[in-house]
mmCIF file with all atom_site columns, C-alpha atoms in Angstrom:
data_model
loop_
_atom_site.group_PDB
_atom_site.id
_atom_site.type_symbol
_atom_site.label_atom_id
_atom_site.label_alt_id
_atom_site.label_comp_id
_atom_site.label_asym_id
_atom_site.label_entity_id
_atom_site.label_seq_id
_atom_site.pdbx_PDB_ins_code
_atom_site.Cartn_x
_atom_site.Cartn_y
_atom_site.Cartn_z
_atom_site.occupancy
_atom_site.B_iso_or_equiv
_atom_site.pdbx_formal_charge
_atom_site.auth_seq_id
_atom_site.auth_comp_id
_atom_site.auth_asym_id
_atom_site.auth_atom_id
_atom_site.pdbx_PDB_model_num
ATOM 1  C CA . MET A 1 1  ? -24.011 -19.335 14.907  1.00 49.00 ? 23 MET A CA 1
ATOM 2  C CA . SER A 1 2  ? -24.476 -15.913 13.390  1.00 53.00 ? 24 SER A CA 1
ATOM 3  C CA . ASP A 1 3  ? -26.455 -15.065 10.310  1.00 54.00 ? 25 ASP A CA 1
ATOM 4  C CA . ARG A 1 4  ? -24.470 -14.766 7.041   1.00 56.00 ? 26 ARG A CA 1
ATOM 5  C CA . SER A 1 5  ? -25.671 -11.184 6.579   1.00 53.00 ? 27 SER A CA 1
ATOM 6  C CA . ASP A 1 6  ? -24.067 -10.305 9.936   1.00 53.00 ? 28 ASP A CA 1
ATOM 7  C CA . ALA A 1 7  ? -20.708 -11.597 8.696   1.00 57.00 ? 29 ALA A CA 1
ATOM 8  C CA . HIS A 1 8  ? -21.096 -9.664  5.450   1.00 63.00 ? 30 HIS A CA 1
ATOM 9  C CA . ASP A 1 9  ? -21.908 -6.473  7.354   1.00 77.00 ? 31 ASP A CA 1
ATOM 10 C CA . TYR A 1 10 ? -18.881 -6.986  9.583   1.00 83.00 ? 32 TYR A CA 1
ATOM 11 C CA . PHE A 1 11 ? -16.496 -7.356  6.643   1.00 84.00 ? 33 PHE A CA 1
ATOM 12 C CA . ALA A 1 12 ? -18.072 -4.455  4.757   1.00 84.00 ? 34 ALA A CA 1
ATOM 13 C CA . GLU A 1 13 ? -17.689 -2.263  7.847   1.00 86.00 ? 35 GLU A CA 1
ATOM 14 C CA . TYR A 1 14 ? -14.079 -3.382  8.308   1.00 85.00 ? 36 TYR A CA 1
ATOM 15 C CA . HIS A 1 15 ? -13.273 -2.702  4.638   1.00 85.00 ? 37 HIS A CA 1
ATOM 16 C CA . SER A 1 16 ? -14.834 0.769   4.871   1.00 87.00 ? 38 SER A CA 1
ATOM 17 C CA . ALA A 1 17 ? -12.795 1.534   7.980   1.00 87.00 ? 39 ALA A CA 1
ATOM 18 C CA . VAL A 1 18 ? -9.563  0.454   6.274   1.00 84.00 ? 40 VAL A CA 1
ATOM 19 C CA . GLU A 1 19 ? -10.354 2.638   3.249   1.00 85.00 ? 41 GLU A CA 1
ATOM 20 C CA . ALA A 1 20 ? -11.144 5.605   5.493   1.00 85.00 ? 42 ALA A CA 1
ATOM 21 C CA . TYR A 1 21 ? -7.856  5.104   7.357   1.00 83.00 ? 43 TYR A CA 1
ATOM 22 C CA . GLU A 1 22 ? -5.924  4.981   4.073   1.00 79.00 ? 44 GLU A CA 1
ATOM 23 C CA . ARG A 1 23 ? -7.632  8.197   2.898   1.00 78.00 ? 45 ARG A CA 1
ATOM 24 C CA . GLU A 1 24 ? -6.699  9.893   6.190   1.00 78.00 ? 46 GLU A CA 1
ATOM 25 C CA . LEU A 1 25 ? -3.054  8.827   5.848   1.00 72.00 ? 47 LEU A CA 1
ATOM 26 C CA . LYS A 1 26 ? -2.902  10.128  2.289   1.00 73.00 ? 48 LYS A CA 1
ATOM 27 C CA . ARG A 1 27 ? -4.571  13.386  3.337   1.00 72.00 ? 49 ARG A CA 1
ATOM 28 C CA . ALA A 1 28 ? -2.228  13.898  6.269   1.00 69.00 ? 50 ALA A CA 1
ATOM 29 C CA . PHE A 1 29 ? 1.037   12.632  4.788   1.00 67.00 ? 51 PHE A CA 1
ATOM 30 C CA . GLY A 1 30 ? 0.526   12.718  1.043   1.00 64.00 ? 52 GLY A CA 1
ATOM 31 C CA . PHE A 1 31 ? 2.023   9.796   -0.827  1.00 58.00 ? 53 PHE A CA 1
ATOM 32 C CA . ALA A 1 32 ? 4.485   8.780   1.894   1.00 59.00 ? 54 ALA A CA 1
ATOM 33 C CA . PHE A 1 33 ? 2.254   5.829   2.801   1.00 60.00 ? 55 PHE A CA 1
ATOM 34 C CA . LEU A 1 34 ? 1.433   4.423   -0.628  1.00 60.00 ? 56 LEU A CA 1
ATOM 35 C CA . PRO A 1 35 ? 1.252   0.630   -0.627  1.00 64.00 ? 57 PRO A CA 1
ATOM 36 C CA . GLU A 1 36 ? 4.312   -1.074  -2.089  1.00 62.00 ? 58 GLU A CA 1
ATOM 37 C CA . LEU A 1 37 ? 2.433   -2.289  -5.149  1.00 61.00 ? 59 LEU A CA 1
ATOM 38 C CA . ASP A 1 38 ? 0.824   1.089   -5.885  1.00 69.00 ? 60 ASP A CA 1
ATOM 39 C CA . GLN A 1 39 ? 1.744   2.220   -9.389  1.00 75.00 ? 61 GLN A CA 1
ATOM 40 C CA . GLN A 1 40 ? 0.558   5.860   -9.192  1.00 75.00 ? 62 GLN A CA 1
ATOM 41 C CA . GLY A 1 41 ? 4.136   7.121   -9.256  1.00 78.00 ? 63 GLY A CA 1
ATOM 42 C CA . ALA A 1 42 ? 4.962   5.276   -12.468 1.00 82.00 ? 64 ALA A CA 1
ATOM 43 C CA . GLU A 1 43 ? 2.675   7.628   -14.397 1.00 84.00 ? 65 GLU A CA 1
ATOM 44 C CA . ALA A 1 44 ? 3.670   10.783  -12.490 1.00 82.00 ? 66 ALA A CA 1
ATOM 45 C CA . LEU A 1 45 ? 5.593   13.548  -14.190 1.00 87.00 ? 67 LEU A CA 1
ATOM 46 C CA . PRO A 1 46 ? 9.378   12.991  -14.205 1.00 89.00 ? 68 PRO A CA 1
ATOM 47 C CA . GLY A 1 47 ? 10.991  15.044  -11.450 1.00 88.00 ? 69 GLY A CA 1
ATOM 48 C CA . SER A 1 48 ? 7.801   15.330  -9.390  1.00 85.00 ? 70 SER A CA 1
ATOM 49 C CA . GLU A 1 49 ? 7.816   14.389  -5.708  1.00 81.00 ? 71 GLU A CA 1
ATOM 50 C CA . LEU A 1 50 ? 5.479   11.485  -6.400  1.00 79.00 ? 72 LEU A CA 1
ATOM 51 C CA . ARG A 1 51 ? 7.755   10.162  -9.171  1.00 85.00 ? 73 ARG A CA 1
ATOM 52 C CA . ARG A 1 52 ? 10.869  10.495  -6.983  1.00 85.00 ? 74 ARG A CA 1
ATOM 53 C CA . ALA A 1 53 ? 9.140   8.700   -4.100  1.00 81.00 ? 75 ALA A CA 1
ATOM 54 C CA . TYR A 1 54 ? 8.047   5.928   -6.483  1.00 83.00 ? 76 TYR A CA 1
ATOM 55 C CA . GLU A 1 55 ? 11.570  5.525   -7.893  1.00 88.00 ? 77 GLU A CA 1
ATOM 56 C CA . MET A 1 56 ? 13.027  5.357   -4.368  1.00 85.00 ? 78 MET A CA 1
ATOM 57 C CA . MET A 1 57 ? 10.450  2.702   -3.467  1.00 83.00 ? 79 MET A CA 1
ATOM 58 C CA . VAL A 1 58 ? 11.373  0.656   -6.563  1.00 86.00 ? 80 VAL A CA 1
ATOM 59 C CA . GLU A 1 59 ? 15.086  0.972   -5.737  1.00 88.00 ? 81 GLU A CA 1
ATOM 60 C CA . ALA A 1 60 ? 14.506  -0.042  -2.105  1.00 85.00 ? 82 ALA A CA 1
ATOM 61 C CA . ARG A 1 61 ? 12.490  -3.070  -3.250  1.00 83.00 ? 83 ARG A CA 1
ATOM 62 C CA . ARG A 1 62 ? 15.269  -4.070  -5.677  1.00 87.00 ? 84 ARG A CA 1
ATOM 63 C CA . ALA A 1 63 ? 17.930  -3.752  -2.954  1.00 88.00 ? 85 ALA A CA 1
ATOM 64 C CA . ARG A 1 64 ? 15.781  -5.758  -0.527  1.00 84.00 ? 86 ARG A CA 1
ATOM 65 C CA . ASP A 1 65 ? 15.261  -8.510  -3.093  1.00 84.00 ? 87 ASP A CA 1
ATOM 66 C CA . GLU A 1 66 ? 19.007  -8.659  -3.807  1.00 87.00 ? 88 GLU A CA 1
ATOM 67 C CA . ARG A 1 67 ? 19.736  -9.119  -0.087  1.00 85.00 ? 89 ARG A CA 1
ATOM 68 C CA . HIS A 1 68 ? 16.856  -11.520 0.496   1.00 82.00 ? 90 HIS A CA 1
ATOM 69 C CA . PRO A 1 69 ? 15.554  -13.039 -2.756  1.00 81.00 ? 91 PRO A CA 1
ATOM 70 C CA . PRO A 1 70 ? 11.791  -13.632 -2.773  1.00 76.00 ? 92 PRO A CA 1
ATOM 71 C CA . GLY A 1 71 ? 10.932  -17.070 -1.474  1.00 76.00 ? 93 GLY A CA 1
ATOM 72 C CA . THR A 1 72 ? 13.952  -17.233 0.859   1.00 77.00 ? 94 THR A CA 1
ATOM 73 C CA . TRP A 1 73 ? 12.365  -15.416 3.797   1.00 68.00 ? 95 TRP A CA 1
ATOM 74 C CA . MET A 1 74 ? 9.173   -15.673 5.746   1.00 63.00 ? 96 MET A CA 1
ATOM 75 C CA . GLY A 1 75 ? 6.998   -12.682 6.323   1.00 52.00 ? 97 GLY A CA 1
#
């Protein structure tokens, strides 16, 4: 059985790698890969690319939920 500090180091390293990957995606593609629950676009200036992308994401989520109400699908 491994030491608890080993497990902690593993998860800390994994978390750091995920954060680094997210930073790389944002650097390379801008806000195209924002997580669904990210609210950065809600505060963006009206008419900005970030605001338009956020509004499209909200509309897509609404349309998805109309087709498949939450709790009626697995995933």
